[in-house]
Coordinates of C-alpha atoms and ligand atoms in Angstrom, one line a residue:
X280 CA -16.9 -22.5 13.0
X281 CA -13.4 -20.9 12.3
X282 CA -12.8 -18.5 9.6
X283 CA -11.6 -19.2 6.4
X284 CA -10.9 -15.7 5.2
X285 CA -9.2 -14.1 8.1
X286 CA -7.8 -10.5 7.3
X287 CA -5.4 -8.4 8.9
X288 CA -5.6 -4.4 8.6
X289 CA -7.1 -1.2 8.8
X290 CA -10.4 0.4 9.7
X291 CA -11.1 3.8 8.6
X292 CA -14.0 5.9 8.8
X293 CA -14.3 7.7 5.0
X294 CA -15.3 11.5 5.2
X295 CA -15.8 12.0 1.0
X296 CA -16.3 14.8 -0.6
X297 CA -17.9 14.9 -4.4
X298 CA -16.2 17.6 -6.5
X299 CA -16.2 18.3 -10.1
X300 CA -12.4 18.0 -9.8
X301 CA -9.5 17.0 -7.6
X302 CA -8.0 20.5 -6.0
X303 CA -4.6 21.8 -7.3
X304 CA -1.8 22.7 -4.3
X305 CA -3.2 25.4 -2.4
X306 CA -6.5 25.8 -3.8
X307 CA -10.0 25.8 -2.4
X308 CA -12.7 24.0 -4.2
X309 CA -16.6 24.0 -3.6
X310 CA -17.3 20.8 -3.1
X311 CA -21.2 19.1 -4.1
X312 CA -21.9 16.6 -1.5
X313 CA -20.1 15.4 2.2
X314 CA -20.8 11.5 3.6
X315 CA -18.8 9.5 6.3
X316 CA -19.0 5.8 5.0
X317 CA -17.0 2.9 6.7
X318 CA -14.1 2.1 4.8
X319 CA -10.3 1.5 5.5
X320 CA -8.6 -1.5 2.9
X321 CA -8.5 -3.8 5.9
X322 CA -12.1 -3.7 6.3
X323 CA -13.4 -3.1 3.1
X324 CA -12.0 -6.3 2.2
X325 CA -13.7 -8.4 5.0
X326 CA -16.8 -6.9 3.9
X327 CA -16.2 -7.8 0.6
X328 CA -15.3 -11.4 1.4
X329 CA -18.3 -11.6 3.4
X330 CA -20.5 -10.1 1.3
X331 CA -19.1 -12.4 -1.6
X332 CA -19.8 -15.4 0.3
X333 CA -16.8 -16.1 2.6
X334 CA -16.6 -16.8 6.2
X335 CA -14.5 -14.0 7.4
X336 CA -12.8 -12.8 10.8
X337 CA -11.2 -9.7 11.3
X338 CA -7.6 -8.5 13.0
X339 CA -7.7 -5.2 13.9
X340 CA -8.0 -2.0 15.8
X341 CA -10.7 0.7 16.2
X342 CA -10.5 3.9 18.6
X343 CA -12.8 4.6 21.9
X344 CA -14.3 7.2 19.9
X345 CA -17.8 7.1 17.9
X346 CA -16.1 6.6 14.9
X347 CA -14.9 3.0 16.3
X348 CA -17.9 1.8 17.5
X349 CA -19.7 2.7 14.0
X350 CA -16.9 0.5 12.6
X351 CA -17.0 -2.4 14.3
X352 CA -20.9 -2.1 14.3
X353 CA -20.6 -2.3 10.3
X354 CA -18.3 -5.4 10.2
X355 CA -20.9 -7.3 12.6
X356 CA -23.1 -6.4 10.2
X357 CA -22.1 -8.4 7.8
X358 CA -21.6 -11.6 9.8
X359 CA -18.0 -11.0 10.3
X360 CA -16.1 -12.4 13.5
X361 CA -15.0 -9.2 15.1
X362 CA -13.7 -10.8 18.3
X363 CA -10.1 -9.7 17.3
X364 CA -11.3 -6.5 16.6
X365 CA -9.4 -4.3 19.6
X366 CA -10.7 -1.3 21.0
X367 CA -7.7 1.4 21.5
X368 CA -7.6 4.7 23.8
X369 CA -7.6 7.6 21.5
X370 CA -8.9 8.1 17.5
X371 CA -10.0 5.8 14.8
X372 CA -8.5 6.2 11.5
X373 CA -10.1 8.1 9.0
X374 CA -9.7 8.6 5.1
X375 CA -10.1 12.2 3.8
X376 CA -11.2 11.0 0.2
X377 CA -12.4 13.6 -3.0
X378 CA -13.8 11.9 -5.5
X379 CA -14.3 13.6 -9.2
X380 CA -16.9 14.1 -11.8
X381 CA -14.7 11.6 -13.8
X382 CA -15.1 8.7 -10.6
X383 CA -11.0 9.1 -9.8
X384 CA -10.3 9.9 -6.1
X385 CA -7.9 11.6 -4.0
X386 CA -6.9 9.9 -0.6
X387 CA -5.2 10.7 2.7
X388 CA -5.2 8.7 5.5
X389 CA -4.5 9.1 9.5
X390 CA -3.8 5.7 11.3
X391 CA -5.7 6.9 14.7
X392 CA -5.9 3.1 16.3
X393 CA -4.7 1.1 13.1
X394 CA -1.3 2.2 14.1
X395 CA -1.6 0.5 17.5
X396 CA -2.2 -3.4 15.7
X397 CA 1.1 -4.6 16.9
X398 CA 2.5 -8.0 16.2
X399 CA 1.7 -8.7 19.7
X400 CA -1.9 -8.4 19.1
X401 CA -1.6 -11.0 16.5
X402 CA -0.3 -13.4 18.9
X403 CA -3.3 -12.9 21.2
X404 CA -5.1 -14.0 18.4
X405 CA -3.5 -16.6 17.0
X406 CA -6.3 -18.9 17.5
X407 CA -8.0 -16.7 14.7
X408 CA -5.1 -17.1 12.2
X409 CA -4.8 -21.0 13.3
X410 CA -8.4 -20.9 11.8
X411 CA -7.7 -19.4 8.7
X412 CA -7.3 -21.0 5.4
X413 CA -6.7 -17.5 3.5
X414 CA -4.8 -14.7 5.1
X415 CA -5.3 -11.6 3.5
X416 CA -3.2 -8.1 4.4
X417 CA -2.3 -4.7 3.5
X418 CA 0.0 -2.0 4.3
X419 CA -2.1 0.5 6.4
X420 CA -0.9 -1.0 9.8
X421 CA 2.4 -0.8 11.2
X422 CA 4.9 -2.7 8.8
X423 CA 6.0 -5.3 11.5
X424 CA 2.8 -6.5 11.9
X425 CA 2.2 -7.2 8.3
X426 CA 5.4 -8.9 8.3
X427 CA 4.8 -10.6 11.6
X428 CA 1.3 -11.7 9.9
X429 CA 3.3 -13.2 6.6
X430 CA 5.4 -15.0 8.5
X431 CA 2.9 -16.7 10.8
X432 CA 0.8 -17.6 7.7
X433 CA 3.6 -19.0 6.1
X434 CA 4.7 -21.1 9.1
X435 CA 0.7 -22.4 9.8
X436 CA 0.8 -23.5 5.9
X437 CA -1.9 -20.9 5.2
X438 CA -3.1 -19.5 2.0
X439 CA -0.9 -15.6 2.5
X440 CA -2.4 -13.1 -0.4
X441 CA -1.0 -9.5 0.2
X442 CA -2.5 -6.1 -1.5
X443 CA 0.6 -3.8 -1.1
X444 CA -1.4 -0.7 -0.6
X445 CA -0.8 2.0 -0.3
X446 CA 3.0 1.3 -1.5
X447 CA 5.5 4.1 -2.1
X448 CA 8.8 1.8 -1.9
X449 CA 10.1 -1.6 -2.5
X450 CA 8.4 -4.2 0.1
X451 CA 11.2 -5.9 2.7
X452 CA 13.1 -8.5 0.3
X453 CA 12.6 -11.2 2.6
X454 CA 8.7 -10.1 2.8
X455 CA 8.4 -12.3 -1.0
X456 CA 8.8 -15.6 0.0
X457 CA 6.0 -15.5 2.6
X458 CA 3.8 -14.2 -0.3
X459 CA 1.3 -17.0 -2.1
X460 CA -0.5 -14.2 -3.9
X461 CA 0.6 -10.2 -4.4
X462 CA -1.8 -8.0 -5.7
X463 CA -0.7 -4.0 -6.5
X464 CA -2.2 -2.1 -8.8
X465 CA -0.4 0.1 -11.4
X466 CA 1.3 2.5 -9.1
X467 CA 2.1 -0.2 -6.6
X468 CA 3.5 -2.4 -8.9
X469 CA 5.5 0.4 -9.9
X470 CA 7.0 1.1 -6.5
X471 CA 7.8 -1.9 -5.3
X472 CA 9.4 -3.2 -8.7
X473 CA 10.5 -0.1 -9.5
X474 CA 9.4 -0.2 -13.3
X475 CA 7.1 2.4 -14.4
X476 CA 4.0 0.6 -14.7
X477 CA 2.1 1.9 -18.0
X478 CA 1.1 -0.7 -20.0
X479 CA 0.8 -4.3 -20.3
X480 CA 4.3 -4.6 -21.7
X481 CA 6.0 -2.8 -18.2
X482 CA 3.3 -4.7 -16.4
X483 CA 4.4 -7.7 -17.6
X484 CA 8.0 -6.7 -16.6
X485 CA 7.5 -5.6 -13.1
X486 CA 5.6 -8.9 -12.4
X487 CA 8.7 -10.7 -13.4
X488 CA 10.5 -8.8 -11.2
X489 CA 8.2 -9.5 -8.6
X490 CA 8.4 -12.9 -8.9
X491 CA 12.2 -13.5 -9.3
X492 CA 11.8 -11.5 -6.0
X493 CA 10.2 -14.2 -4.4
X494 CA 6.4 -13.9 -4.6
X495 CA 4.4 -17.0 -5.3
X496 CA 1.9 -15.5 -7.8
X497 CA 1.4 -12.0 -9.2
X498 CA -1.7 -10.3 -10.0
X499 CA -1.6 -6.6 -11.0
X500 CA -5.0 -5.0 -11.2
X501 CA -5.2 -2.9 -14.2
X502 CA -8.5 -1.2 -13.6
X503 CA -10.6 -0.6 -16.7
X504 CA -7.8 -2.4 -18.4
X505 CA -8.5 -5.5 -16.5
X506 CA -5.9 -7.7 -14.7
X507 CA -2.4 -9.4 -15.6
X508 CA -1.8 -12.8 -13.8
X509 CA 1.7 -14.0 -13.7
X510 CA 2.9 -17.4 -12.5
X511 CA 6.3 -17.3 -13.4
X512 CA 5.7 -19.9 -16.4
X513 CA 3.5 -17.1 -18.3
X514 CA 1.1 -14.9 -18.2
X515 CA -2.5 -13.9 -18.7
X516 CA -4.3 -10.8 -19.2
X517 CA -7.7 -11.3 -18.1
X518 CA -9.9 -8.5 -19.6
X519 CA -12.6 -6.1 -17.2
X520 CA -16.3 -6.3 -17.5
X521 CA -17.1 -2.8 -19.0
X522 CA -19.3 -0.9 -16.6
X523 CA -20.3 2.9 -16.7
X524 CA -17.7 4.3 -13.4
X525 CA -19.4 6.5 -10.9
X526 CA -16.6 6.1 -8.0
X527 CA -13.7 3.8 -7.9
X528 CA -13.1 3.7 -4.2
X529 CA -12.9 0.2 -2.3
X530 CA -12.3 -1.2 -5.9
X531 CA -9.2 -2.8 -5.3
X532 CA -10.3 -4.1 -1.7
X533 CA -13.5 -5.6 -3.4
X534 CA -11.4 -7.6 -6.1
X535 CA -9.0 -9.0 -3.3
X536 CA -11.8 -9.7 -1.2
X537 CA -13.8 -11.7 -3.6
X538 CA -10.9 -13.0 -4.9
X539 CA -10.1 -14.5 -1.2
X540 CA -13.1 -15.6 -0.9
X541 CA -13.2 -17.7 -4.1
X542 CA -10.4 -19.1 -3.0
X543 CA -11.7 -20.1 0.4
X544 CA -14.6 -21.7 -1.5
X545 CA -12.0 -23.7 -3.9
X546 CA -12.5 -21.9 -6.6
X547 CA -9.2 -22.1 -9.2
X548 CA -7.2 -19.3 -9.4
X549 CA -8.6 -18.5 -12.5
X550 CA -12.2 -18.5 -11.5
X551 CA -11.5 -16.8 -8.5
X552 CA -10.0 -13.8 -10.7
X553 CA -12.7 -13.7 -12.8
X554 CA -15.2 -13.2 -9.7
X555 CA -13.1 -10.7 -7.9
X556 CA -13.2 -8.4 -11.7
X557 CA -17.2 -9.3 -11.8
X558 CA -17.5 -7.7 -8.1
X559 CA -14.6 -4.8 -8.0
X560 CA -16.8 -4.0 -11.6
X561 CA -20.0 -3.9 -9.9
X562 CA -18.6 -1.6 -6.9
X563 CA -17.3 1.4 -9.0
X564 CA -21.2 1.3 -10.2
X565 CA -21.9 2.4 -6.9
X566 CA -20.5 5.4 -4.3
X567 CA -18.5 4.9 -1.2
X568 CA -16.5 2.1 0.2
X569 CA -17.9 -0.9 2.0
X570 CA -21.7 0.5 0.8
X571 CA -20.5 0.2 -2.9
X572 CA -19.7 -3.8 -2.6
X573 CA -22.3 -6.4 -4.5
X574 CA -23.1 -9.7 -3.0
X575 CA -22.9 -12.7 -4.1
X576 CA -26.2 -12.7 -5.5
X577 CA -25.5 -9.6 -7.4
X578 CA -22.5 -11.0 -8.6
X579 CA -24.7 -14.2 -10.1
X580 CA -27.5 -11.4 -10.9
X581 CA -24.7 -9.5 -13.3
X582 CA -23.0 -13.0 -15.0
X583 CA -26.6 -14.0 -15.7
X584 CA -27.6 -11.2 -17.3
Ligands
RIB218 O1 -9.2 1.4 -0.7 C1 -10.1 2.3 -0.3 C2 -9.8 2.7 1.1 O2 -8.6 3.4 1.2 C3 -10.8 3.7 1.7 O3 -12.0 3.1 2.2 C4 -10.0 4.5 2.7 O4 -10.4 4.2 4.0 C5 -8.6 4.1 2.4 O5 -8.1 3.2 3.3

């Protein structure tokens, strides 16, 4: 059966640290505990649509070395098509993450094999995007390929959500019109509008800009704050479940996730925000990337309760 979710990006292996605080510039810090996890935004967010009931393939690269097989292993795992999942002489990428007493992180990333997902290796699979009704990508491979990957959603009339991240500039101008859904955070927002997001207010403004850009539908993720959806005709703040933080890493990925998977399901857009807040909640309850995302079930457990 083809994929509805299909997503397009990065797999990282996560070495994380747990520190009472982030380090200063040139400091040493004694850190508490040391874990590789699976993570990478790409991935985390198949997981997360998998986990959260979608039918998911995957588009990416992983390295020759241990680190890529334990990747790809993870994403079979959870049921996800991994057949355009390429395996690429050399390292896979890894995240250096530190994460805080207070839950905040630190991140630094090294490509390894996402760097080598070119838009060529797209076309090989363009049988997997033909299969698609949601396309879902990030900014942690090579910049022609996401645009190559907007493009070809936008010409197969598929569903094209992109989570700008990490984003330290404005996005290609001609990158908005390919865009059904854009989802940066605060800082994201920030860059690629280039208001300083720091309140709903300047929220509100940078999704305006956003949209007179060219992008279909804003969302900006707000974290504990919640989320601001913008449509061009209004807007709507739609408020967080409040949940006691122990790591926010993967956060993001698990609200885009679940949000493309609510989609897939034909779920409004509404509802499908509302889950992906229920299940990006839920995962900053729990350490690590792709091991802190809920199910579905948990999801139903938590809106129960
Ligand atoms: O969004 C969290 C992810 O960012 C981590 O899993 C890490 O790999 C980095 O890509």
């Amino acid at each position: 059966m083809p994929a509805k979710v299909v997503v397009i990006g990065s797999l990282n292996m996560d070495l994380v640290t747990r520190a009472s605080r982030l380090p200063h510039a040139g400091e040493t810090l004694i850190g508490q505990t040391f874990s590789t996890v699976p993570g990478g935004k790409g991935a985390n967010q198949a997981v997360a649509a998998a986990r959260l009931g979608g039918e998911v393939a995957m588009i990416g690269c992983v390295g020759t070395d241990a680190y890529g097989s334990q990747l790809r292993e993870a994403l079979l795992f959870e049921g996800i098509d991994c057949q355009a999942v390429s395996s690429v002489a050399g390292s896979s990428g890894v995240a250096l993450i530190v994460v805080d007493d207070s839950s905040q992180n630190a991140i630094v990333i090294v490509a390894g094999s996402n760097g080598a997902l070119t838009p060529a290796s797209l076309q090989a699979f363009d049988a997997v995007l033909q299969g698609a009704d949601v396309i879902v990508c990030q900014l942690e491979v090579p910049m022609d390929t996401v645009g190559y990957a907007l493009k070809r959603g936008r010409e197969l009339g598929k569903t094209v959500i992109l989570n700008p991240a990490p984003a330290s500039a404005p996005l290609p101008a001609e990158w908005y019109a390919l865009i059904d859904y854009l989802i940066p955070n605060e800082s994201e927002a920030s860059a690629l509008s280039g208001v300083m997001v720091d309140s709903l207010d300047s929220a509100k403004e940078a999704a305006t800009r956003l949209i007179e850009a060219g992008a279909g539908k804003v969302i900006v993720t707000l974290g504990a704050q919640g989320a601001l959806f913008a449509d061009g005709q209004g807007f709507e703040r739609l408020v967080a479940p409040k949940v006691k933080a122990v790591d926010t890493t993967a956060a993001g990925d698990t609200f885009v996730g679940g949000f493309a998977a609510a989609l897939s399901a034909g779920k409004s857009e509404a509802e499908a925000i509302r889950f992906g807040q229920v299940a990006a909640a839920l995962s900053v309850t729990r350490a690590g990337a792709q091991p802190s995302i809920p199910t579905l079930h948990d999801v139903q457990g938590f809106v129960a309760s």
